[in-house]
Tab-separated table of C-alpha atoms (C1' of nucleotides) in Angstrom:
chain	number	residue	atom	x	y	z
A	1	MET	CA	30.047	29.807	-13.745
A	2	PRO	CA	28.837	26.785	-16.168
A	3	GLU	CA	25.743	28.160	-17.994
A	4	GLN	CA	22.330	27.090	-17.601
A	5	GLU	CA	21.126	24.106	-20.255
A	6	PRO	CA	17.168	25.945	-21.327
A	7	PRO	CA	14.542	23.399	-19.751
A	8	PRO	CA	12.214	24.171	-22.432
A	9	ALA	CA	14.789	23.878	-25.780
A	10	ALA	CA	15.129	20.650	-27.088
A	11	PRO	CA	17.520	18.693	-25.012
A	12	LYS	CA	17.917	15.877	-27.694
A	13	PRO	CA	16.559	15.909	-30.875
A	14	ARG	CA	16.324	12.567	-31.744
A	15	ARG	CA	13.633	12.072	-34.518
A	16	ARG	CA	13.249	8.499	-33.488
A	17	GLN	CA	11.456	5.784	-36.264
A	18	ALA	CA	8.592	3.957	-36.274
A	19	ARG	CA	11.105	0.703	-35.286
A	20	GLY	CA	11.366	2.835	-31.702
A	21	GLU	CA	8.077	3.424	-30.904
A	22	ARG	CA	6.784	-0.371	-30.757
A	23	ARG	CA	10.053	-0.602	-28.899
A	24	ALA	CA	9.542	1.831	-26.351
A	25	ALA	CA	5.260	1.404	-25.958
A	26	GLN	CA	7.251	-2.921	-25.579
A	27	LEU	CA	9.092	-1.719	-22.615
A	28	LEU	CA	6.248	-0.019	-21.345
A	29	ASP	CA	4.485	-2.951	-21.034
A	30	ALA	CA	7.163	-4.895	-20.292
A	31	ALA	CA	7.634	-2.638	-17.130
A	32	ALA	CA	3.573	-2.484	-16.934
A	33	VAL	CA	4.009	-6.479	-16.147
A	34	VAL	CA	7.059	-6.313	-13.977
A	35	PHE	CA	5.869	-3.664	-11.763
A	36	SER	CA	3.055	-4.571	-10.882
A	37	ARG	CA	4.129	-8.267	-10.020
A	38	VAL	CA	7.564	-6.283	-8.459
A	39	GLY	CA	6.473	-3.058	-6.927
A	40	TYR	CA	8.939	-0.256	-8.058
A	41	THR	CA	11.850	-0.737	-6.150
A	42	ALA	CA	12.060	-4.485	-6.546
A	43	ALA	CA	11.860	-4.115	-10.463
A	44	SER	CA	15.318	-3.960	-11.795
A	45	THR	CA	15.205	-2.549	-14.818
A	46	ASN	CA	17.486	-5.300	-16.625
A	47	ALA	CA	13.695	-7.443	-15.394
A	48	ILE	CA	12.457	-5.278	-17.384
A	49	ALA	CA	14.536	-5.558	-20.818
A	50	ARG	CA	14.365	-8.927	-20.553
A	51	GLU	CA	10.131	-8.950	-19.666
A	52	ALA	CA	10.438	-7.136	-23.287
A	53	GLU	CA	13.477	-9.763	-24.328
A	54	VAL	CA	15.863	-6.933	-25.364
A	55	SER	CA	19.359	-6.068	-24.252
A	56	PRO	CA	19.624	-3.651	-20.844
A	57	GLY	CA	21.159	-1.167	-23.455
A	58	THR	CA	18.217	-0.998	-26.077
A	59	LEU	CA	16.035	-0.025	-22.704
A	60	TYR	CA	18.475	3.025	-21.710
A	61	GLN	CA	18.171	4.469	-25.992
A	62	PHE	CA	14.682	4.874	-25.170
A	63	PHE	CA	14.259	6.359	-21.338
A	64	PRO	CA	16.765	8.222	-19.426
A	65	ASN	CA	16.570	6.061	-16.068
A	66	LYS	CA	14.580	3.898	-14.364
A	67	GLU	CA	12.280	6.304	-12.794
A	68	ALA	CA	11.467	8.221	-15.991
A	69	ILE	CA	9.683	3.947	-17.623
A	70	ALA	CA	7.219	4.740	-14.408
A	71	VAL	CA	6.975	8.620	-15.434
A	72	GLU	CA	6.037	6.851	-19.038
A	73	LEU	CA	3.735	4.568	-18.683
A	74	GLY	CA	2.126	6.298	-15.643
A	75	ASN	CA	1.250	8.969	-18.242
A	76	ARG	CA	0.006	6.267	-20.003
A	77	LEU	CA	-2.401	4.639	-18.212
A	78	LEU	CA	-3.341	8.052	-17.124
A	79	GLU	CA	-4.053	8.849	-20.760
A	80	GLN	CA	-5.516	5.244	-21.705
A	81	TRP	CA	-8.631	5.889	-18.168
A	82	ARG	CA	-9.001	9.792	-19.512
A	83	GLU	CA	-10.008	8.324	-23.399
A	84	SER	CA	-11.758	4.669	-21.742
A	85	TYR	CA	-13.387	6.008	-18.668
A	86	GLY	CA	-12.677	9.522	-18.170
A	87	GLN	CA	-17.021	9.582	-19.142
A	88	ALA	CA	-17.904	8.223	-15.734
A	89	LEU	CA	-17.419	10.796	-14.147
A	90	SER	CA	-18.745	12.912	-16.800
A	91	ALA	CA	-21.942	15.088	-15.857
A	92	ALA	CA	-23.753	13.147	-17.983
A	93	ASN	CA	-24.607	11.302	-14.509
A	94	LEU	CA	-25.449	14.449	-12.225
A	95	ASP	CA	-29.419	14.529	-12.005
A	96	LEU	CA	-29.005	10.030	-11.666
A	97	PRO	CA	-30.230	9.008	-7.935
A	98	LEU	CA	-27.262	7.944	-6.415
A	99	ALA	CA	-27.925	4.097	-6.353
A	100	GLU	CA	-26.969	4.585	-10.221
A	101	LEU	CA	-24.645	7.190	-9.606
A	102	LEU	CA	-22.432	4.742	-7.737
A	103	ASP	CA	-23.205	2.137	-10.373
A	104	ALA	CA	-21.693	4.582	-13.116
A	105	VAL	CA	-19.147	5.391	-11.472
A	106	VAL	CA	-17.282	2.498	-9.318
A	107	ASP	CA	-18.252	0.305	-12.164
A	108	PRO	CA	-15.925	1.534	-14.600
A	109	LEU	CA	-13.139	2.024	-12.159
A	110	LEU	CA	-12.945	-0.868	-10.956
A	111	GLU	CA	-12.676	-2.662	-13.816
A	112	PHE	CA	-10.304	-0.647	-15.634
A	113	ASN	CA	-8.254	-1.030	-12.326
A	114	ALA	CA	-8.805	-4.458	-11.985
A	115	GLN	CA	-7.500	-4.337	-16.206
A	116	ASN	CA	-4.546	-3.045	-15.352
A	117	PRO	CA	-2.677	-3.934	-12.223
A	118	ALA	CA	0.551	-1.363	-12.142
A	119	PHE	CA	-2.429	1.262	-12.299
A	120	HIS	CA	-2.494	0.282	-8.839
A	121	VAL	CA	1.143	0.140	-7.826
A	122	LEU	CA	2.175	3.173	-9.381
A	123	MET	CA	-0.191	5.230	-7.149
A	124	HIS	CA	-0.587	3.709	-4.071
A	125	GLY	CA	2.548	2.135	-4.026
A	126	PRO	CA	4.853	3.347	-1.254
A	127	ASP	CA	8.236	3.721	-3.350
A	128	ALA	CA	6.738	5.121	-6.028
A	129	PRO	CA	9.093	8.259	-7.775
A	130	GLY	CA	7.927	11.329	-6.813
A	131	GLN	CA	6.737	12.228	-10.525
A	132	VAL	CA	4.215	10.002	-11.121
A	133	THR	CA	2.716	9.999	-6.907
A	134	ALA	CA	2.740	13.569	-8.361
A	135	ALA	CA	1.586	13.010	-11.228
A	136	PHE	CA	-0.720	10.774	-9.680
A	137	GLU	CA	-1.743	13.671	-7.459
A	138	ALA	CA	-3.128	15.578	-10.161
A	139	PHE	CA	-5.067	12.762	-11.125
A	140	HIS	CA	-6.161	12.273	-7.321
A	141	SER	CA	-7.035	15.662	-7.189
A	142	VAL	CA	-9.385	16.840	-10.396
A	143	VAL	CA	-11.785	13.390	-9.702
A	144	LEU	CA	-11.488	14.841	-5.975
A	145	HIS	CA	-13.281	18.071	-6.827
A	146	ARG	CA	-15.383	16.019	-9.968
A	147	ILE	CA	-17.351	13.756	-7.305
A	148	GLU	CA	-16.298	17.077	-4.751
A	149	GLU	CA	-19.207	19.370	-7.499
A	150	ILE	CA	-20.971	16.240	-7.217
A	151	LEU	CA	-21.616	15.912	-3.675
A	152	ALA	CA	-21.862	19.681	-3.698
A	153	THR	CA	-25.265	18.895	-5.401
A	154	TYR	CA	-26.149	17.234	-2.941
A	155	LEU	CA	-25.521	18.450	0.381
A	156	PRO	CA	-26.105	21.743	-0.833
A	157	GLU	CA	-25.998	23.034	2.934
A	158	ALA	CA	-22.873	21.279	4.124
A	159	PRO	CA	-20.049	23.983	4.662
A	160	LYS	CA	-17.308	22.944	2.303
A	161	ALA	CA	-14.415	21.886	5.349
A	162	GLU	CA	-16.402	18.586	5.471
A	163	THR	CA	-17.802	18.728	1.972
A	164	THR	CA	-14.060	18.317	1.261
A	165	ARG	CA	-13.976	16.286	4.199
A	166	VAL	CA	-16.430	13.137	2.394
A	167	THR	CA	-14.867	13.231	-0.249
A	168	THR	CA	-11.716	12.290	0.811
A	169	THR	CA	-13.642	9.890	3.436
A	170	THR	CA	-15.415	9.106	-0.066
A	171	LEU	CA	-12.170	8.232	-1.843
A	172	ALA	CA	-11.043	6.046	0.219
A	173	LEU	CA	-13.641	4.092	0.616
A	174	PHE	CA	-13.299	3.095	-2.679
A	175	LYS	CA	-9.182	2.445	-2.171
A	176	ALA	CA	-10.112	0.104	0.731
A	177	GLY	CA	-12.916	-1.360	-1.471
A	178	LEU	CA	-9.536	-2.017	-3.857
A	179	ASP	CA	-7.896	-3.722	-2.311
A	180	LEU	CA	-10.995	-6.050	-0.865
A	181	ILE	CA	-11.234	-6.901	-4.541
A	182	ALA	CA	-7.320	-7.228	-5.461
A	183	ALA	CA	-7.256	-10.251	-2.524
A	184	HIS	CA	-10.750	-11.405	-3.085
A	185	PRO	CA	-10.583	-12.080	-6.515
A	186	ASP	CA	-12.717	-15.044	-6.216
A	187	GLU	CA	-15.285	-13.285	-4.676
A	188	ARG	CA	-15.023	-10.271	-6.929
A	189	GLU	CA	-19.049	-9.467	-7.431
A	190	GLU	CA	-20.181	-9.868	-3.440
A	191	TYR	CA	-17.213	-8.026	-2.956
A	192	GLN	CA	-18.287	-4.748	-5.699
A	193	GLU	CA	-22.221	-5.302	-4.333
A	194	GLU	CA	-19.874	-4.999	-0.899
A	195	LEU	CA	-18.692	-1.540	-1.898
A	196	LYS	CA	-21.616	-0.048	-3.115
A	197	LYS	CA	-23.517	-0.669	-0.174
A	198	VAL	CA	-20.973	0.522	2.111
A	199	LEU	CA	-19.987	3.883	-0.814
A	200	PHE	CA	-24.415	4.004	-0.571
A	201	ARG	CA	-25.398	3.739	3.163
A	202	TYR	CA	-22.752	5.865	4.024
A	203	LEU	CA	-23.516	9.118	1.379
A	204	ASP	CA	-27.603	8.178	1.208
A	205	PRO	CA	-28.898	9.885	4.553
A	206	MET	CA	-26.613	12.756	4.393
A	207	LEU	CA	-28.112	14.300	0.667
A	208	CYS	CA	-31.203	15.707	1.004
A	209	GLU	CA	-32.618	15.958	-2.844
A	210	GLU	CA	-35.607	16.999	-2.257
A	211	PRO	CA	-36.846	18.299	1.713
A	212	PRO	CA	-36.887	15.398	3.859
A	213	ALA	CA	-40.546	13.396	5.109
A	214	PRO	CA	-40.505	15.066	8.098
A	215	GLY	CA	-41.271	12.000	10.144
A	216	ALA	CA	-37.754	11.987	10.828
A	217	ALA	CA	-36.387	14.438	13.026
A	218	ALA	CA	-32.912	16.948	11.018
A	219	GLN	CA	-30.799	13.897	10.599
A	220	GLN	CA	-27.561	14.263	11.456
A	221	PRO	CA	-25.990	17.550	9.394
A	222	GLU	CA	-22.846	17.187	11.888
A	223	ALA	CA	-23.158	17.629	15.752
B	1	MET	CA	22.148	-38.473	3.442
B	2	PRO	CA	22.653	-35.375	5.394
B	3	GLU	CA	21.091	-35.274	9.948
B	4	GLN	CA	17.550	-32.504	10.651
B	5	GLU	CA	18.907	-30.190	13.587
B	6	PRO	CA	17.243	-30.798	15.597
B	7	PRO	CA	14.322	-28.203	15.492
B	8	PRO	CA	13.639	-27.680	18.997
B	9	ALA	CA	16.618	-27.831	20.615
B	10	ALA	CA	17.892	-24.662	20.788
B	11	PRO	CA	21.309	-24.159	17.998
B	12	LYS	CA	22.387	-21.313	19.965
B	13	PRO	CA	22.523	-22.067	23.503
B	14	ARG	CA	24.078	-18.017	23.362
B	15	ARG	CA	23.318	-16.405	27.319
B	16	ARG	CA	22.876	-12.806	27.416
B	17	GLN	CA	23.204	-10.188	29.618
B	18	ALA	CA	22.060	-7.075	30.855
B	19	ARG	CA	23.676	-5.132	28.220
B	20	GLY	CA	22.593	-7.039	25.433
B	21	GLU	CA	19.083	-7.139	26.309
B	22	ARG	CA	19.243	-3.803	26.584
B	23	ARG	CA	21.444	-3.358	23.019
B	24	ALA	CA	18.548	-5.759	21.336
B	25	ALA	CA	16.207	-3.378	22.420
B	26	GLN	CA	18.102	-0.426	21.714
B	27	LEU	CA	18.477	-1.964	17.933
B	28	LEU	CA	15.118	-2.775	18.087
B	29	ASP	CA	13.256	0.547	18.921
B	30	ALA	CA	15.536	2.275	16.108
B	31	ALA	CA	14.097	-0.330	13.524
B	32	ALA	CA	10.623	-0.142	14.444
B	33	VAL	CA	12.167	4.066	13.419
B	34	VAL	CA	13.396	3.161	9.916
B	35	PHE	CA	10.777	0.681	8.896
B	36	SER	CA	7.961	3.602	9.581
B	37	ARG	CA	10.435	5.488	7.305
B	38	VAL	CA	11.019	4.573	4.537
B	39	GLY	CA	9.637	1.325	4.408
B	40	TYR	CA	11.036	-3.056	4.891
B	41	THR	CA	13.339	-3.601	1.982
B	42	ALA	CA	14.071	0.199	1.958
B	43	ALA	CA	15.940	0.238	4.828
B	44	SER	CA	19.394	-0.282	4.737
B	45	THR	CA	20.595	-2.972	7.847
B	46	ASN	CA	23.460	-0.316	8.422
B	47	ALA	CA	20.731	2.529	8.679
B	48	ILE	CA	19.232	0.706	11.436
B	49	ALA	CA	22.699	-0.101	12.767
B	50	ARG	CA	23.320	4.127	12.660
B	51	GLU	CA	20.358	4.325	13.908
B	52	ALA	CA	20.887	2.861	16.908
B	53	GLU	CA	24.314	4.267	16.743
B	54	VAL	CA	26.231	0.754	16.835
B	55	SER	CA	27.734	-0.810	14.098
B	56	PRO	CA	27.261	-3.407	11.580
B	57	GLY	CA	29.003	-6.004	13.425
B	58	THR	CA	26.866	-5.529	16.237
B	59	LEU	CA	23.470	-5.832	14.876
B	60	TYR	CA	24.384	-9.032	13.765
B	61	GLN	CA	25.657	-10.487	17.247
B	62	PHE	CA	21.789	-9.751	17.814
B	63	PHE	CA	20.040	-11.217	15.311
B	64	PRO	CA	20.766	-13.983	12.288
B	65	ASN	CA	19.465	-11.788	9.591
B	66	LYS	CA	17.488	-8.266	9.036
B	67	GLU	CA	14.872	-10.611	8.061
B	68	ALA	CA	15.436	-12.160	11.607
B	69	ILE	CA	15.254	-8.266	13.317
B	70	ALA	CA	11.988	-7.864	11.087
B	71	VAL	CA	9.540	-11.312	12.869
B	72	GLU	CA	10.956	-9.608	16.509
B	73	LEU	CA	9.691	-6.173	16.171
B	74	GLY	CA	6.471	-7.985	15.167
B	75	ASN	CA	6.551	-9.361	17.559
B	76	ARG	CA	6.825	-7.244	20.287
B	77	LEU	CA	4.258	-5.231	18.610
B	78	LEU	CA	1.240	-7.978	18.548
B	79	GLU	CA	2.301	-7.969	22.339
B	80	GLN	CA	2.534	-4.491	22.933
B	81	TRP	CA	-0.991	-4.589	21.274
B	82	ARG	CA	-1.982	-7.838	23.165
B	83	GLU	CA	-1.234	-5.813	26.638
B	84	SER	CA	-2.494	-2.570	25.928
B	85	TYR	CA	-5.062	-2.946	23.874
B	86	GLY	CA	-6.470	-7.174	23.881
B	87	GLN	CA	-9.424	-5.735	25.410
B	88	ALA	CA	-11.154	-3.865	23.754
B	89	LEU	CA	-12.490	-6.908	22.098
B	90	SER	CA	-12.625	-8.498	24.879
B	91	ALA	CA	-16.747	-9.830	25.865
B	92	ALA	CA	-17.290	-7.360	27.929
B	93	ASN	CA	-18.675	-5.059	25.002
B	94	LEU	CA	-20.625	-7.619	23.397
B	95	ASP	CA	-23.628	-6.533	24.883
B	96	LEU	CA	-23.041	-3.146	23.985
B	97	PRO	CA	-25.050	-0.677	21.815
B	98	LEU	CA	-23.812	-0.160	18.170
B	99	ALA	CA	-21.796	2.875	17.756
B	100	GLU	CA	-20.291	2.467	21.941
B	101	LEU	CA	-18.953	-0.468	20.432
B	102	LEU	CA	-17.335	1.375	17.846
B	103	ASP	CA	-16.028	4.205	20.186
B	104	ALA	CA	-14.577	1.171	22.337
B	105	VAL	CA	-12.928	-0.658	19.436
B	106	VAL	CA	-12.098	1.552	17.635
B	107	ASP	CA	-10.757	4.004	19.484
B	108	PRO	CA	-8.177	2.099	20.692
B	109	LEU	CA	-7.117	0.602	18.066
B	110	LEU	CA	-6.466	3.372	16.087
B	111	GLU	CA	-5.189	5.219	19.360
B	112	PHE	CA	-2.384	2.410	18.902
B	113	ASN	CA	-0.926	2.505	15.923
B	114	ALA	CA	-0.658	5.932	15.127
B	115	GLN	CA	1.767	5.288	18.483
B	116	ASN	CA	3.323	2.949	16.275
B	117	PRO	CA	3.726	3.973	12.445
B	118	ALA	CA	6.304	0.450	12.322
B	119	PHE	CA	2.161	-1.884	13.402
B	120	HIS	CA	0.988	-0.390	9.381
B	121	VAL	CA	4.033	-0.737	7.498
B	122	LEU	CA	4.932	-4.387	8.680
B	123	MET	CA	1.088	-5.679	8.687
B	124	HIS	CA	0.537	-3.626	5.903
B	125	GLY	CA	3.813	-3.456	3.369
B	126	PRO	CA	4.036	-4.928	0.632
B	127	ASP	CA	7.326	-5.684	0.789
B	128	ALA	CA	6.361	-7.154	4.970
B	129	PRO	CA	9.259	-10.726	5.080
B	130	GLY	CA	6.458	-13.732	4.842
B	131	GLN	CA	6.720	-14.311	8.616
B	132	VAL	CA	6.159	-11.311	10.126
B	133	THR	CA	2.564	-11.278	6.899
B	134	ALA	CA	1.741	-15.019	8.237
B	135	ALA	CA	2.059	-13.744	11.942
B	136	PHE	CA	-0.101	-10.356	11.003
B	137	GLU	CA	-1.352	-13.082	9.330
B	138	ALA	CA	-2.634	-15.207	12.546
B	139	PHE	CA	-3.400	-12.309	14.088
B	140	HIS	CA	-5.902	-10.901	12.212
B	141	SER	CA	-7.324	-13.181	11.841
B	142	VAL	CA	-7.755	-13.786	15.651
B	143	VAL	CA	-9.510	-10.585	15.454
B	144	LEU	CA	-11.170	-11.076	12.239
B	145	HIS	CA	-13.192	-14.792	14.102
B	146	ARG	CA	-13.291	-12.110	17.082
B	147	ILE	CA	-15.178	-8.908	15.911
B	148	GLU	CA	-16.971	-12.192	13.261
B	149	GLU	CA	-18.691	-13.452	16.778
B	150	ILE	CA	-19.527	-10.076	17.456
B	151	LEU	CA	-21.217	-9.887	14.097
B	152	ALA	CA	-22.653	-12.533	14.410
B	153	THR	CA	-24.071	-11.761	17.108
B	154	TYR	CA	-25.662	-8.862	15.898
B	155	LEU	CA	-27.108	-10.203	12.908
B	156	PRO	CA	-28.019	-14.039	13.036
B	157	GLU	CA	-30.243	-15.100	10.557
B	158	ALA	CA	-27.161	-13.928	7.827
B	159	PRO	CA	-25.226	-16.888	5.813
B	160	LYS	CA	-21.976	-17.498	7.511
B	161	ALA	CA	-20.337	-16.274	4.293
B	162	GLU	CA	-21.790	-13.068	4.318
B	163	THR	CA	-20.705	-12.995	8.173
B	164	THR	CA	-17.190	-13.398	7.309
B	165	ARG	CA	-17.262	-10.841	3.508
B	166	VAL	CA	-19.031	-8.371	6.140
B	167	THR	CA	-16.810	-9.329	8.698
B	168	THR	CA	-14.251	-8.386	5.750
B	169	THR	CA	-15.998	-5.006	4.827
B	170	THR	CA	-15.341	-4.669	8.764
B	171	LEU	CA	-12.167	-4.443	8.556
B	172	ALA	CA	-10.857	-2.826	5.424
B	173	LEU	CA	-12.233	-0.012	6.161
B	174	PHE	CA	-10.811	0.706	9.730
B	175	LYS	CA	-8.462	0.112	7.449
B	176	ALA	CA	-9.239	2.350	5.485
B	177	GLY	CA	-9.575	5.415	7.868
B	178	LEU	CA	-6.215	4.016	9.027
B	179	ASP	CA	-3.734	5.284	5.969
B	180	LEU	CA	-6.444	8.330	6.056
B	181	ILE	CA	-5.720	8.830	9.048
B	182	ALA	CA	-1.853	9.397	8.501
B	183	ALA	CA	-2.839	11.210	5.309
B	184	HIS	CA	-4.238	14.037	7.753
B	185	PRO	CA	-2.791	13.732	10.387
B	186	ASP	CA	-4.076	17.374	11.386
B	187	GLU	CA	-7.977	16.312	11.352
B	188	ARG	CA	-6.850	13.537	13.182
B	189	GLU	CA	-9.862	13.871	15.158
B	190	GLU	CA	-12.264	14.727	12.600
B	191	TYR	CA	-11.823	11.915	9.929
B	192	GLN	CA	-12.344	9.685	13.585
B	193	GLU	CA	-16.125	10.740	13.559
B	194	GLU	CA	-15.506	10.341	9.450
B	195	LEU	CA	-14.442	6.392	10.022
B	196	LYS	CA	-16.721	5.848	12.902
B	197	LYS	CA	-19.748	6.775	10.381
B	198	VAL	CA	-19.371	4.943	7.382
B	199	LEU	CA	-18.806	1.691	9.908
B	200	PHE	CA	-22.336	2.909	11.545
B	201	ARG	CA	-24.465	2.930	8.447
B	202	TYR	CA	-22.420	0.822	7.150
B	203	LEU	CA	-22.983	-2.051	9.990
B	204	ASP	CA	-25.942	-0.675	11.483
B	205	PRO	CA	-29.486	-1.396	9.320
B	206	MET	CA	-28.081	-4.988	8.779
B	207	LEU	CA	-28.305	-5.650	13.063
B	208	CYS	CA	-31.647	-7.214	14.026
B	209	GLU	CA	-31.218	-6.732	17.307
B	210	GLU	CA	-34.436	-6.605	18.600
B	211	PRO	CA	-37.013	-5.673	16.363
B	212	PRO	CA	-36.890	-1.935	15.639
B	213	ALA	CA	-38.727	0.731	16.698
B	214	PRO	CA	-41.664	2.153	14.394
B	215	GLY	CA	-40.107	5.058	13.936
B	216	ALA	CA	-37.135	6.409	11.474
B	217	ALA	CA	-34.746	3.806	11.653
B	218	ALA	CA	-32.487	3.499	14.126
B	219	GLN	CA	-30.137	6.368	13.921
B	220	GLN	CA	-27.133	6.977	15.536
B	221	PRO	CA	-27.448	8.465	18.422
B	222	GLU	CA	-23.617	10.014	18.521
B	223	ALA	CA	-23.871	13.413	18.643
C	1	DG	C1'	43.301	-12.854	38.935
C	2	DA	C1'	42.643	-15.649	35.187
C	3	DA	C1'	40.051	-18.078	31.770
C	4	DA	C1'	35.951	-17.721	28.966
C	5	DA	C1'	32.252	-16.269	27.333
C	6	DA	C1'	29.155	-11.547	25.311
C	7	DC	C1'	30.419	-7.307	23.332
C	8	DA	C1'	32.080	-3.639	20.714
C	9	DC	C1'	34.021	-2.936	16.222
C	10	DG	C1'	34.565	-1.571	11.246
C	11	DA	C1'	36.402	-2.418	7.402
C	12	DG	C1'	35.503	-5.064	3.249
C	13	DC	C1'	33.259	-9.167	0.910
C	14	DG	C1'	30.353	-11.506	-2.420
C	15	DA	C1'	25.933	-10.727	-4.950
C	16	DT	C1'	22.641	-7.292	-6.626
C	17	DT	C1'	21.744	-2.848	-8.257
C	18	DG	C1'	20.913	1.435	-12.141
C	19	DC	C1'	23.374	2.217	-15.615
C	20	DT	C1'	26.990	3.256	-20.357
C	21	DC	C1'	30.411	2.458	-23.586
C	22	DG	C1'	32.416	0.615	-27.361
C	23	DT	C1'	30.675	-1.914	-31.893
C	24	DG	C1'	27.610	-3.612	-34.932
C	25	DT	C1'	23.345	-3.624	-37.403
C	26	DT	C1'	19.159	-1.128	-39.712
C	27	DT	C1'	16.627	1.967	-41.105
C	28	DA	C1'	16.251	7.352	-43.754
C	29	DG	C1'	17.538	10.484	-46.855
C	30	DC	C1'	19.715	11.985	-50.949
D	1	DG	C1'	24.608	3.709	-53.405
D	2	DC	C1'	26.819	5.701	-49.571
D	3	DT	C1'	26.022	8.406	-45.195
D	4	DA	C1'	25.269	9.241	-41.454
D	5	DA	C1'	21.327	8.387	-37.684
D	6	DA	C1'	18.692	5.702	-35.190
D	7	DC	C1'	18.348	1.380	-33.379
D	8	DA	C1'	20.247	-2.732	-29.997
D	9	DC	C1'	23.652	-5.559	-29.022
D	10	DG	C1'	25.780	-7.174	-24.094
D	11	DA	C1'	30.448	-6.683	-20.645
D	12	DG	C1'	31.024	-4.877	-17.004
D	13	DC	C1'	31.778	-0.509	-13.951
D	14	DA	C1'	29.937	2.145	-10.252
D	15	DA	C1'	27.748	1.955	-5.828
D	16	DT	C1'	25.502	-0.511	-2.532
D	17	DC	C1'	22.877	-3.459	-0.171
D	18	DG	C1'	22.783	-7.743	3.452
D	19	DC	C1'	25.531	-9.860	5.736
D	20	DT	C1'	31.796	-12.025	7.885
D	21	DC	C1'	34.932	-11.832	9.690
D	22	DG	C1'	38.849	-10.911	11.985
D	23	DT	C1'	40.319	-8.028	16.820
D	24	DG	C1'	40.308	-5.944	20.799
D	25	DT	C1'	37.246	-3.908	25.488
D	26	DT	C1'	34.280	-6.214	29.137
D	27	DT	C1'	32.006	-8.446	31.901
D	28	DT	C1'	30.822	-13.223	34.222
D	29	DT	C1'	31.889	-17.224	36.097
D	30	DC	C1'	35.780	-19.938	38.937
DNA sequence: GAAAAACACGAGCGATTGCTCGTGTTTAGC
DNA sequence: GCTAAACACGAGCAATCGCTCGTGTTTTTC
């Protein structure tokens, strides 16, 4: 029988020089450009190599296959996101009023997506490889739980299933805003405001931070 | 110089028999299945032929190329849409209150999309061929203008640019709901309600049909 | 019933893709 | 300075794609 290689052991103890490190980063940059231009499947490895002004053989010295390029690029984008904007969802903003919370969360997220179009392609592209999708799913679920936490403090009486649904909906609305801005780059600010308007009006009636004014009848905590 | 062929003239006066009509429809059905499974680009013509239990050569007896398959399928879907659900946006519903207008418009639209997944793929797929996209854009803009008309009667004082923006946003929200339901088929009804909640809360504060009752802000009459 | 047209087949062409491999150059370690 | 490893090249392989074409069968037309 063929013995199975030990997966945790380093199969390639290849040392990488500074030059190689630069080339790898350069290739990821090129991949981001090509991916955001034509998507994952249509992006040929030769095109990525050409974009990086490098031969196809050189590309495969740093990445075992096309999927690995997407995976590493995805990881790099995820890391950049955490470094730059992860704080937007930190606990610091928990006690803000909703409108300002939305400013604090939505603006930096849109900003990051505007500057890293490959992020959107790899996250929501229909043809991204499974491992990338999985990594983003993990990230997605972290963000989701974070939002769920925040929302839970705003609407403490709702059952958990409903909180989850509200959270999922909120994220879907955000994604819609992303698409909207991508489709209308010249009206970016207007649609950014519109997105926040949507989110505010959707979420505001549900939260009961303080005992609501007795005027309005018990708002719908669902039928 | 090469003379240009007369475009309106029939370049292929080929008569089609009943058998051929059936084959063509069968091929479109197969294409819808394959497209909705893997998207346009990844759908190989050989796979479509195989799905229809037909040889590749036979496929090309009815369609000049892969793009034409998508175009005809797109047209067929568009026509089906108009036949079955076009009335949802007809003038009949103009005087309904917002909540019922949303029911009348959103429900059948979601129903159609649920039963024709290829519709979504061809409409919003990133790799659909130009002519399909164009046809859907035309359809999209018709729907958009229709909604814009309806909205204009609800909010007559807004400047046109804003009305357009609200309309575009509304459609993007609908698309988000579509994705949401596609991602959670087991909670279809819940997310359907959630979508209508989003749309209602977004649109309701803007319309000034009648001088609003001085009491609470117009609540949603839905359960 | 015979000729023509439409339908059906499937091997395979040309182009493109992801990727390899033989070869040569640059750098690190001593 | 010498050796080995890392880096770089680019022609080209195997597989796949959209699509063609020669051939044979069924249907229409007369």
